[in-house]
């Protein structure tokens, strides 16, 4: 089926973010929305590669609230939608192995308290009850967040899409966007390999291609794909899907159960990024090869905490190109350079957990007559001035490498 020749709003990208944005806009009463996805199915790119961790404990109240909105949305979809997002509210633990980290956890708890997110410090005996196969060796403090958890990213995207369809949103997969039509400096239409579509608004949720799409209308944004990997072991007795997610920032790793096996990911130094200027909008991202040095780093760092890992083979490795920005923040909202061109990207590896919150903030930026300072701050306009490409790329990689870094 060819796409319609006209839509008021076209969303480019059928990943978690594009579908969450479609759902949020439709819920807010927007009509005539079309989602275009170049792949044959939704959630076919970065979204399907993600670990699905949903962590609401963040360093600012606004970020915590954005993530809280997401978690509440997942809970609502889980309860009400016939397409379940496979949300598991199993809670999370964030542990400290040094005094500076304890200070960080205390600060995070203060921020959580201010945002109204329930967290508490628990002792190692209680932590072991929650995760019996974890030693909690050397752990000096553990912050417990009972409303955190994990979601299956593919299922979540399908759940958004199902709810959005009910509200009238149309989806067209297998339709590749090749350009944008402007008229008098504002969006007038979109070009695809299935023909042109007239529209007034384009929402750029193209993930690792967000740079290219924005650049095609003269908006240069520092959105860098940075490689990320995790592994999943074979089945292991004693590992249940109900175990909480554990973040071990002093070892730069995260751990969760994946059905009856163990999933381990982390943030290595010496990260790898691509230069988006070298991949055209019509191209493909380079294939990510397994990096055994990184996987070994993950294995070695998790071993003292989960000794049983030594006996388990690897069943699956997931990898891809989540995007990072030099300031570590999402890019959300309409560009004042090109009217009708709206960003929903730069997810800094929390685009699954952040998806519903991104949708909500995008609605606020487009519909609210006076959006909050936080929402205004996420605008693509913050990169309108001069910035240095190489410097921005280095900073984006540093954001990745210091994902669990201590604040300076
Ligand atoms: C290994 C790994 C682990 C991760 N773990 C987590 C995690 O635990 N929690 C978390 O929150 N996040 C995690 N992430 C990050 C998360 O996957 C991303 O932030 C999220 O998927 C971004 O969603 P998106 O919709 O913006 O991008 P995508 O899923 O990439 O969607 C963009 C879509 O746009 C389409 N597109 C691009 N160009 C065009 C075009 N020209 N025409 C039409 N369509 C186009 C693409 O095909 C794609 O489907 C992880 C990522 C990786 C790689």
Short mmCIF file of C-alpha atoms and ligand atoms in Angstrom, two decimals:
data_model
loop_
_atom_site.label_atom_id
_atom_site.label_comp_id
_atom_site.label_asym_id
_atom_site.label_seq_id
_atom_site.Cartn_x
_atom_site.Cartn_y
_atom_site.Cartn_z
CA UNK A 1 0.00 0.00 0.00
CA UNK A 2 1.42 3.42 -0.92
CA UNK A 3 1.41 6.13 1.74
CA UNK A 4 -1.18 8.92 1.60
CA UNK A 5 -0.30 12.03 -0.44
CA UNK A 6 -0.98 14.34 2.48
CA UNK A 7 -0.76 14.34 6.26
CA UNK A 8 -0.57 17.19 8.70
CA UNK A 9 2.29 15.65 10.70
CA UNK A 10 4.81 13.12 9.42
CA UNK A 11 7.00 11.31 11.95
CA UNK A 12 10.18 9.88 10.44
CA UNK A 13 11.21 6.71 12.27
CA UNK A 14 9.18 3.85 13.71
CA UNK A 15 11.40 3.07 16.70
CA UNK A 16 10.41 3.45 20.35
CA UNK A 17 10.73 7.23 20.14
CA UNK A 18 8.76 7.75 16.90
CA UNK A 19 5.95 5.49 18.11
CA UNK A 20 5.88 7.07 21.59
CA UNK A 21 5.70 10.52 20.02
CA UNK A 22 2.88 9.39 17.71
CA UNK A 23 0.95 8.02 20.67
CA UNK A 24 1.54 11.11 22.83
CA UNK A 25 0.50 13.55 20.10
CA UNK A 26 -2.63 11.53 19.26
CA UNK A 27 -3.53 11.33 22.95
CA UNK A 28 -3.15 15.11 23.13
CA UNK A 29 -5.74 15.42 20.36
CA UNK A 30 -3.56 15.88 17.27
CA UNK A 31 -5.10 14.37 14.12
CA UNK A 32 -3.75 13.35 10.73
CA UNK A 33 -0.44 11.81 11.85
CA UNK A 34 1.59 9.49 9.64
CA UNK A 35 4.65 7.49 10.80
CA UNK A 36 7.15 6.49 8.09
CA UNK A 37 9.64 3.69 8.68
CA UNK A 38 12.20 2.58 6.10
CA UNK A 39 12.45 -0.98 7.42
CA UNK A 40 9.76 -3.60 6.83
CA UNK A 41 8.72 -3.55 10.49
CA UNK A 42 8.62 -1.10 13.37
CA UNK A 43 11.34 -1.23 16.06
CA UNK A 44 13.76 -2.79 13.58
CA UNK A 45 16.86 -0.72 14.37
CA UNK A 46 18.38 0.55 17.66
CA UNK A 47 15.18 -0.09 19.59
CA UNK A 48 15.28 -3.84 19.07
CA UNK A 49 18.94 -3.95 20.19
CA UNK A 50 18.31 -2.35 23.59
CA UNK A 51 18.47 -3.96 27.02
CA UNK A 52 15.27 -2.20 28.09
CA UNK A 53 16.49 -1.01 31.49
CA UNK A 54 14.21 1.62 32.97
CA UNK A 55 16.00 3.66 35.64
CA UNK A 56 14.31 6.73 37.07
CA UNK A 57 17.10 7.74 39.49
CA UNK A 58 18.81 10.65 37.75
CA UNK A 59 20.84 13.68 38.74
CA UNK A 60 18.18 16.37 38.19
CA UNK A 61 14.55 16.59 39.30
CA UNK A 62 13.37 17.25 35.73
CA UNK A 63 15.09 14.14 34.38
CA UNK A 64 13.68 12.03 37.21
CA UNK A 65 10.19 13.32 36.42
CA UNK A 66 10.60 12.59 32.71
CA UNK A 67 11.55 8.98 33.52
CA UNK A 68 8.76 8.71 36.11
CA UNK A 69 6.28 9.66 33.40
CA UNK A 70 7.67 6.86 31.24
CA UNK A 71 7.45 4.27 34.03
CA UNK A 72 3.85 5.28 34.76
CA UNK A 73 3.01 5.01 31.06
CA UNK A 74 4.54 1.50 30.90
CA UNK A 75 2.46 0.50 33.90
CA UNK A 76 -0.69 1.90 32.28
CA UNK A 77 -0.01 0.16 28.95
CA UNK A 78 0.74 -3.08 30.79
CA UNK A 79 -2.62 -2.88 32.56
CA UNK A 80 -4.80 -1.58 29.72
CA UNK A 81 -3.33 -2.35 26.30
CA UNK A 82 -4.01 -5.66 24.57
CA UNK A 83 -0.44 -5.32 23.17
CA UNK A 84 1.59 -5.67 26.37
CA UNK A 85 4.90 -3.77 26.60
CA UNK A 86 6.22 -6.63 28.79
CA UNK A 87 6.94 -4.15 31.57
CA UNK A 88 8.44 -5.72 34.69
CA UNK A 89 8.42 -3.50 37.73
CA UNK A 90 11.10 -5.47 39.54
CA UNK A 91 12.87 -2.54 41.19
CA UNK A 92 16.53 -1.61 40.94
CA UNK A 93 19.64 -1.43 43.07
CA UNK A 94 22.49 1.02 42.57
CA UNK A 95 25.51 0.13 44.65
CA UNK A 96 28.56 2.06 45.89
CA UNK A 97 32.05 0.66 46.29
CA UNK A 98 33.74 3.90 47.41
CA UNK A 99 33.01 6.91 49.58
CA UNK A 100 32.61 9.33 46.67
CA UNK A 101 29.97 7.02 45.25
CA UNK A 102 28.13 6.96 48.58
CA UNK A 103 28.01 10.76 48.40
CA UNK A 104 26.67 10.51 44.87
CA UNK A 105 23.97 8.04 45.93
CA UNK A 106 22.97 10.37 48.79
CA UNK A 107 22.65 13.24 46.31
CA UNK A 108 20.65 11.06 43.92
CA UNK A 109 18.36 10.12 46.78
CA UNK A 110 17.82 13.81 47.64
CA UNK A 111 16.93 14.54 44.02
CA UNK A 112 14.57 11.53 43.95
CA UNK A 113 12.90 12.73 47.17
CA UNK A 114 12.38 16.16 45.67
CA UNK A 115 10.85 14.65 42.54
CA UNK A 116 8.56 12.38 44.57
CA UNK A 117 10.30 9.16 43.53
CA UNK A 118 10.45 6.54 46.28
CA UNK A 119 13.99 5.27 47.04
CA UNK A 120 15.68 3.91 50.18
CA UNK A 121 19.09 2.74 51.32
CA UNK A 122 19.12 -0.95 52.19
CA UNK A 123 21.82 -3.10 53.80
CA UNK A 124 23.74 -5.89 52.06
CA UNK A 125 21.71 -8.67 53.71
CA UNK A 126 18.52 -7.24 52.26
CA UNK A 127 20.25 -6.73 48.90
CA UNK A 128 21.30 -10.43 48.91
CA UNK A 129 17.71 -11.44 49.63
CA UNK A 130 16.70 -9.53 46.52
CA UNK A 131 19.49 -11.05 44.34
CA UNK A 132 20.65 -14.28 46.03
CA UNK A 133 23.33 -15.14 43.45
CA UNK A 134 25.03 -11.75 43.84
CA UNK A 135 27.76 -11.45 46.49
CA UNK A 136 27.53 -7.66 47.03
CA UNK A 137 31.24 -8.00 47.83
CA UNK A 138 32.76 -4.66 48.90
CA UNK A 139 29.43 -2.87 48.60
CA UNK A 140 29.38 0.10 50.99
CA UNK A 141 25.87 1.33 50.21
CA UNK A 142 22.90 0.22 48.10
CA UNK A 143 20.10 2.47 46.90
CA UNK A 144 16.84 0.65 46.19
CA UNK A 145 14.21 2.06 43.84
CA UNK A 146 11.12 -0.20 43.95
CA UNK A 147 9.33 1.32 40.94
CA UNK A 148 12.21 0.80 38.45
CA UNK A 149 12.37 -2.22 36.19
CA UNK A 150 12.77 -3.31 32.61
CA UNK A 151 10.69 -3.55 29.50
CA UNK A 152 10.96 -5.48 26.23
CA UNK A 153 11.74 -2.66 23.75
CA UNK A 154 10.08 -4.35 20.75
CA UNK A 155 6.90 -5.08 22.70
CA UNK A 156 6.82 -1.54 24.08
CA UNK A 157 7.02 -0.09 20.57
CA UNK A 158 4.22 -2.37 19.36
CA UNK A 159 2.15 -1.31 22.34
CA UNK A 160 2.60 2.40 21.52
CA UNK A 161 1.77 1.70 17.88
CA UNK A 162 -1.37 -0.27 18.74
CA UNK A 163 -2.64 2.50 21.01
CA UNK A 164 -1.73 5.19 18.47
CA UNK A 165 -3.57 3.30 15.69
CA UNK A 166 -6.71 3.27 17.84
CA UNK A 167 -6.45 7.07 17.95
CA UNK A 168 -6.18 7.31 14.17
CA UNK A 169 -2.40 7.39 13.58
CA UNK A 170 -1.32 5.77 10.29
CA UNK A 171 1.88 3.76 9.93
CA UNK A 172 3.75 3.02 6.73
CA UNK A 173 6.71 0.66 6.92
CA UNK A 174 9.06 0.03 3.99
CA UNK A 175 8.97 3.76 3.12
CA UNK A 176 12.34 5.47 3.08
CA UNK A 177 12.50 9.25 3.43
CA UNK A 178 14.97 10.83 1.03
CA UNK A 179 14.44 14.55 1.54
CA UNK A 180 12.35 17.42 2.85
CA UNK A 181 10.50 20.05 0.81
CA UNK A 182 10.64 23.59 2.08
CA UNK A 183 8.55 26.55 1.05
CA UNK A 184 9.50 30.01 2.25
CA UNK A 185 11.75 28.53 4.94
CA UNK A 186 9.14 26.21 6.38
CA UNK A 187 8.29 22.54 5.95
CA UNK A 188 5.97 21.88 3.00
CA UNK A 189 6.40 18.17 2.36
CA UNK A 190 8.54 15.08 2.51
CA UNK A 191 10.11 12.97 -0.25
CA UNK A 192 10.07 9.19 -0.01
CA UNK A 193 10.86 6.26 -2.27
CA UNK A 194 7.07 5.76 -2.43
CA UNK A 195 6.35 9.31 -3.63
CA UNK A 196 6.07 12.76 -2.11
CA UNK A 197 3.78 13.62 0.79
CA UNK A 198 2.56 17.13 1.54
CA UNK A 199 2.77 18.00 5.23
CA UNK A 200 3.07 20.94 7.61
CA UNK A 201 5.21 19.31 10.25
CA UNK A 202 8.01 16.74 10.21
CA UNK A 203 9.13 15.08 13.43
CA UNK A 204 12.64 13.73 13.18
CA UNK A 205 12.73 10.47 15.19
CA UNK A 206 15.18 8.83 12.82
CA UNK A 207 17.53 7.55 15.57
CA UNK A 208 21.04 7.06 14.21
CA UNK A 209 19.96 9.00 11.06
CA UNK A 210 18.64 12.04 12.94
CA UNK A 211 21.77 14.04 12.09
CA UNK A 212 21.40 13.36 8.37
CA UNK A 213 17.70 14.30 8.23
CA UNK A 214 18.25 17.56 10.15
CA UNK A 215 21.29 18.38 8.05
CA UNK A 216 19.23 17.96 4.87
CA UNK A 217 17.34 21.15 5.86
CA UNK A 218 20.48 22.98 6.98
CA UNK A 219 20.23 22.25 10.70
CA UNK A 220 23.56 20.95 11.99
CA UNK A 221 23.14 19.00 15.20
CA UNK A 222 25.82 17.13 17.16
CA UNK A 223 24.17 13.70 17.25
CA UNK A 224 26.81 10.94 17.27
CA UNK A 225 26.18 7.21 17.07
CA UNK A 226 28.36 5.55 19.75
CA UNK A 227 28.69 1.79 19.83
CA UNK A 228 27.16 -0.11 22.77
CA UNK A 229 27.10 -3.85 23.54
CA UNK A 230 25.78 -6.30 26.08
CA UNK A 231 25.76 -10.08 26.41
CA UNK A 232 23.22 -12.61 27.66
CA UNK A 233 24.34 -15.91 29.18
CA UNK A 234 22.81 -19.34 28.74
CA UNK A 235 20.14 -20.35 31.27
CA UNK A 236 21.21 -20.44 34.89
CA UNK A 237 19.41 -22.06 37.81
CA UNK A 238 18.30 -19.50 40.39
CA UNK A 239 17.91 -16.65 37.91
CA UNK A 240 14.30 -15.51 37.73
CA UNK A 241 12.79 -12.71 35.61
CA UNK A 242 11.65 -11.04 38.84
CA UNK A 243 15.19 -10.15 40.01
CA UNK A 244 15.80 -6.41 40.23
CA UNK A 245 18.07 -4.55 37.83
CA UNK A 246 21.48 -3.87 39.42
CA UNK A 247 23.77 -1.01 38.47
CA UNK A 248 27.39 -1.29 39.65
CA UNK A 249 28.73 2.11 38.62
CA UNK A 250 32.20 1.68 40.14
CA UNK A 251 32.69 -1.23 37.73
CA UNK A 252 30.83 0.62 34.96
CA UNK A 253 28.34 -2.24 34.44
CA UNK A 254 24.65 -3.09 34.70
CA UNK A 255 23.08 -6.49 35.29
CA UNK A 256 19.57 -7.83 34.95
CA UNK A 257 17.89 -11.16 34.44
CA UNK A 258 16.66 -12.01 30.97
CA UNK A 259 14.10 -14.76 31.48
CA UNK A 260 16.34 -17.41 33.16
CA UNK A 261 19.70 -16.01 32.13
CA UNK A 262 21.90 -13.05 33.01
CA UNK A 263 22.27 -9.90 30.91
CA UNK A 264 25.42 -7.79 31.44
CA UNK A 265 26.20 -4.48 29.75
CA UNK A 266 28.43 -1.53 30.48
CA UNK A 267 30.27 1.57 29.45
CA UNK A 268 33.82 0.96 28.36
CA UNK A 269 36.52 3.58 27.92
CA UNK A 270 38.04 3.94 24.46
CA UNK A 271 34.54 4.06 22.97
CA UNK A 272 33.84 3.89 19.27
CA UNK A 273 31.70 6.40 17.39
CA UNK A 274 30.82 6.97 13.76
CA UNK A 275 30.94 10.29 11.98
CA UNK A 276 27.36 10.78 10.77
CA UNK A 277 28.63 13.01 7.93
CA UNK A 278 30.14 9.93 6.30
CA UNK A 279 26.85 7.98 6.14
CA UNK A 280 24.22 9.44 3.77
CA UNK A 281 20.50 9.56 4.65
CA UNK A 282 19.98 6.88 2.02
CA UNK A 283 22.77 4.69 3.51
CA UNK A 284 23.14 2.12 6.27
CA UNK A 285 25.02 2.40 9.56
CA UNK A 286 28.20 0.29 9.62
CA UNK A 287 27.62 -3.22 10.96
CA UNK A 288 28.80 -3.50 14.57
CA UNK A 289 31.20 -6.41 14.99
CA UNK A 290 31.43 -8.09 18.39
CA UNK A 291 34.25 -6.51 20.35
CA UNK A 292 35.59 -9.31 22.54
CA UNK A 293 37.80 -6.96 24.52
CA UNK A 294 34.71 -5.06 25.65
CA UNK A 295 32.76 -8.26 26.33
CA UNK A 296 35.71 -9.56 28.37
CA UNK A 297 35.75 -6.29 30.34
CA UNK A 298 32.06 -6.79 31.13
CA UNK A 299 32.63 -10.42 32.15
CA UNK A 300 35.64 -9.62 34.34
CA UNK A 301 33.83 -6.77 36.08
CA UNK A 302 30.71 -8.78 36.86
CA UNK A 303 32.60 -11.90 38.05
CA UNK A 304 33.33 -10.77 41.67
CA UNK A 305 29.64 -9.95 42.11
CA UNK A 306 28.12 -12.93 40.27
CA UNK A 307 30.71 -15.76 40.46
CA UNK A 308 28.35 -18.23 38.76
CA UNK A 309 28.91 -16.29 35.54
CA UNK A 310 32.21 -18.18 35.20
CA UNK A 311 30.31 -21.38 34.51
CA UNK A 312 27.96 -19.89 31.94
CA UNK A 313 28.48 -19.60 28.22
CA UNK A 314 27.25 -16.62 26.21
CA UNK A 315 24.01 -17.22 24.32
CA UNK A 316 23.51 -13.86 22.72
CA UNK A 317 25.30 -10.57 22.09
CA UNK A 318 23.39 -7.41 21.31
CA UNK A 319 25.03 -4.32 19.85
CA UNK A 320 24.22 -1.16 17.99
CA UNK A 321 24.60 2.58 17.60
CA UNK A 322 22.63 4.55 20.22
CA UNK A 323 23.15 8.27 19.70
CA UNK A 324 24.89 10.65 22.09
CA UNK A 325 24.99 14.43 22.33
CA UNK A 326 27.86 16.50 23.81
CA UNK A 327 25.72 17.69 26.74
CA UNK A 328 24.11 14.30 27.38
CA UNK A 329 20.59 15.69 26.92
CA UNK A 330 17.76 14.80 24.55
CA UNK A 331 17.04 17.11 21.62
CA UNK A 332 13.31 17.81 21.66
CA UNK A 333 11.21 20.49 19.97
CA UNK A 334 10.75 22.63 16.88
CA UNK A 335 13.70 24.36 15.29
CA UNK A 336 13.28 28.10 14.99
CA UNK A 337 15.51 27.96 11.89
CA UNK A 338 13.05 25.84 9.88
CA UNK A 339 9.44 26.17 10.96
CA UNK A 340 7.63 22.85 11.11
CA UNK A 341 10.84 20.83 11.55
CA UNK A 342 10.76 19.17 14.97
CA UNK A 343 13.37 17.04 16.74
CA UNK A 344 12.85 13.94 18.91
CA UNK A 345 16.32 12.42 19.20
CA UNK A 346 19.78 12.40 20.73
CA UNK A 347 18.67 9.76 23.22
CA UNK A 348 22.00 9.17 25.03
CA UNK A 349 21.21 5.46 25.47
CA UNK A 350 18.00 5.99 27.38
CA UNK A 351 15.55 6.31 24.52
CA UNK A 352 13.55 3.25 25.56
CA UNK A 353 13.18 4.27 29.19
CA UNK A 354 12.78 7.89 28.14
CA UNK A 355 10.41 7.31 25.21
CA UNK A 356 7.07 8.14 26.86
CA UNK A 357 8.63 11.12 28.65
CA UNK A 358 10.11 12.34 25.37
CA UNK A 359 6.63 12.10 23.84
CA UNK A 360 5.12 14.06 26.68
CA UNK A 361 7.80 16.77 26.57
CA UNK A 362 7.42 17.06 22.81
CA UNK A 363 3.69 17.60 23.25
CA UNK A 364 4.46 20.27 25.84
CA UNK A 365 6.92 22.00 23.51
CA UNK A 366 4.43 22.04 20.61
CA UNK A 367 1.08 22.59 22.29
CA UNK A 368 1.71 24.39 25.58
CA UNK A 369 1.69 28.17 25.26
CA UNK A 370 4.39 28.44 27.94
CA UNK A 371 6.58 25.30 28.10
CA UNK A 372 8.73 24.77 31.20
CA UNK A 373 12.34 26.05 31.21
CA UNK A 374 13.50 22.40 31.12
CA UNK A 375 11.54 21.70 27.94
CA UNK A 376 12.82 24.94 26.36
CA UNK A 377 16.33 23.83 27.29
CA UNK A 378 16.01 20.64 25.25
CA UNK A 379 15.36 22.61 22.06
CA UNK A 380 17.56 22.01 18.99
CA UNK A 381 18.15 25.78 19.00
CA UNK A 382 20.75 25.31 21.75
CA UNK A 383 23.16 24.19 18.99
CA UNK A 384 22.49 27.15 16.70
CA UNK A 385 25.69 28.98 17.60
CA UNK A 386 29.25 27.98 16.77
CA UNK A 387 30.47 24.64 18.03
CA UNK A 388 33.43 22.57 17.05
CA UNK A 389 32.63 19.22 15.39
CA UNK A 390 35.63 17.27 16.75
CA UNK A 391 35.21 18.71 20.22
CA UNK A 392 31.48 17.85 20.21
CA UNK A 393 32.21 14.30 19.06
CA UNK A 394 34.79 13.84 21.84
CA UNK A 395 32.33 15.15 24.43
CA UNK A 396 29.57 12.85 23.15
CA UNK A 397 31.93 9.86 23.51
CA UNK A 398 32.86 11.05 26.98
CA UNK A 399 29.14 11.13 27.85
CA UNK A 400 29.06 7.46 26.90
CA UNK A 401 32.24 6.50 28.76
CA UNK A 402 31.27 8.38 31.92
CA UNK A 403 27.66 7.20 31.90
CA UNK A 404 28.23 5.99 35.47
CA UNK A 405 30.97 8.54 36.17
CA UNK A 406 31.12 10.51 39.39
CA UNK A 407 30.07 14.16 39.15
CA UNK A 408 33.07 16.49 39.17
C1 LIG B 1 23.09 -2.51 23.01
C2 LIG B 1 22.15 -1.40 23.39
C3 LIG B 1 21.57 -1.38 24.67
C4 LIG B 1 20.68 -0.37 25.04
N1 LIG B 1 20.07 -0.42 26.26
C5 LIG B 1 19.14 0.51 26.59
C6 LIG B 1 18.44 0.41 27.82
O1 LIG B 1 18.67 -0.51 28.61
N2 LIG B 1 17.50 1.36 28.10
C7 LIG B 1 17.24 2.40 27.25
O2 LIG B 1 16.40 3.24 27.57
N3 LIG B 1 17.91 2.51 26.07
C8 LIG B 1 18.83 1.60 25.73
N4 LIG B 1 19.50 1.70 24.54
C9 LIG B 1 19.27 2.89 23.70
C10 LIG B 1 17.98 2.76 22.93
O3 LIG B 1 18.04 1.61 22.12
C11 LIG B 1 17.79 3.99 22.03
O4 LIG B 1 17.92 5.17 22.82
C12 LIG B 1 16.40 3.97 21.41
O5 LIG B 1 16.17 2.76 20.76
C13 LIG B 1 16.26 5.11 20.44
O6 LIG B 1 15.03 4.94 19.79
P1 LIG B 1 14.75 5.67 18.43
O7 LIG B 1 13.34 5.40 18.09
O8 LIG B 1 15.20 7.09 18.54
O9 LIG B 1 15.77 5.01 17.40
P2 LIG B 1 15.59 3.74 16.45
O10 LIG B 1 15.06 2.57 17.17
O11 LIG B 1 16.88 3.55 15.74
O12 LIG B 1 14.49 4.22 15.45
C14 LIG B 1 14.74 5.13 14.40
C15 LIG B 1 14.05 4.59 13.18
O13 LIG B 1 14.15 5.53 12.11
C16 LIG B 1 14.21 4.79 10.92
N5 LIG B 1 14.77 5.63 9.87
C17 LIG B 1 16.03 6.15 9.82
N6 LIG B 1 16.19 6.85 8.67
C18 LIG B 1 15.01 6.76 7.99
C19 LIG B 1 14.58 7.25 6.74
N7 LIG B 1 15.39 7.94 5.94
N8 LIG B 1 13.31 6.99 6.34
C20 LIG B 1 12.47 6.26 7.15
N9 LIG B 1 12.85 5.75 8.34
C21 LIG B 1 14.10 6.00 8.76
C22 LIG B 1 15.13 3.63 11.27
O14 LIG B 1 14.98 2.55 10.38
C23 LIG B 1 14.70 3.31 12.70
O15 LIG B 1 13.77 2.25 12.76
C24 LIG B 1 20.39 0.69 24.13
C25 LIG B 1 20.97 0.67 22.86
C26 LIG B 1 21.83 -0.36 22.50
C27 LIG B 1 22.41 -0.37 21.11
#
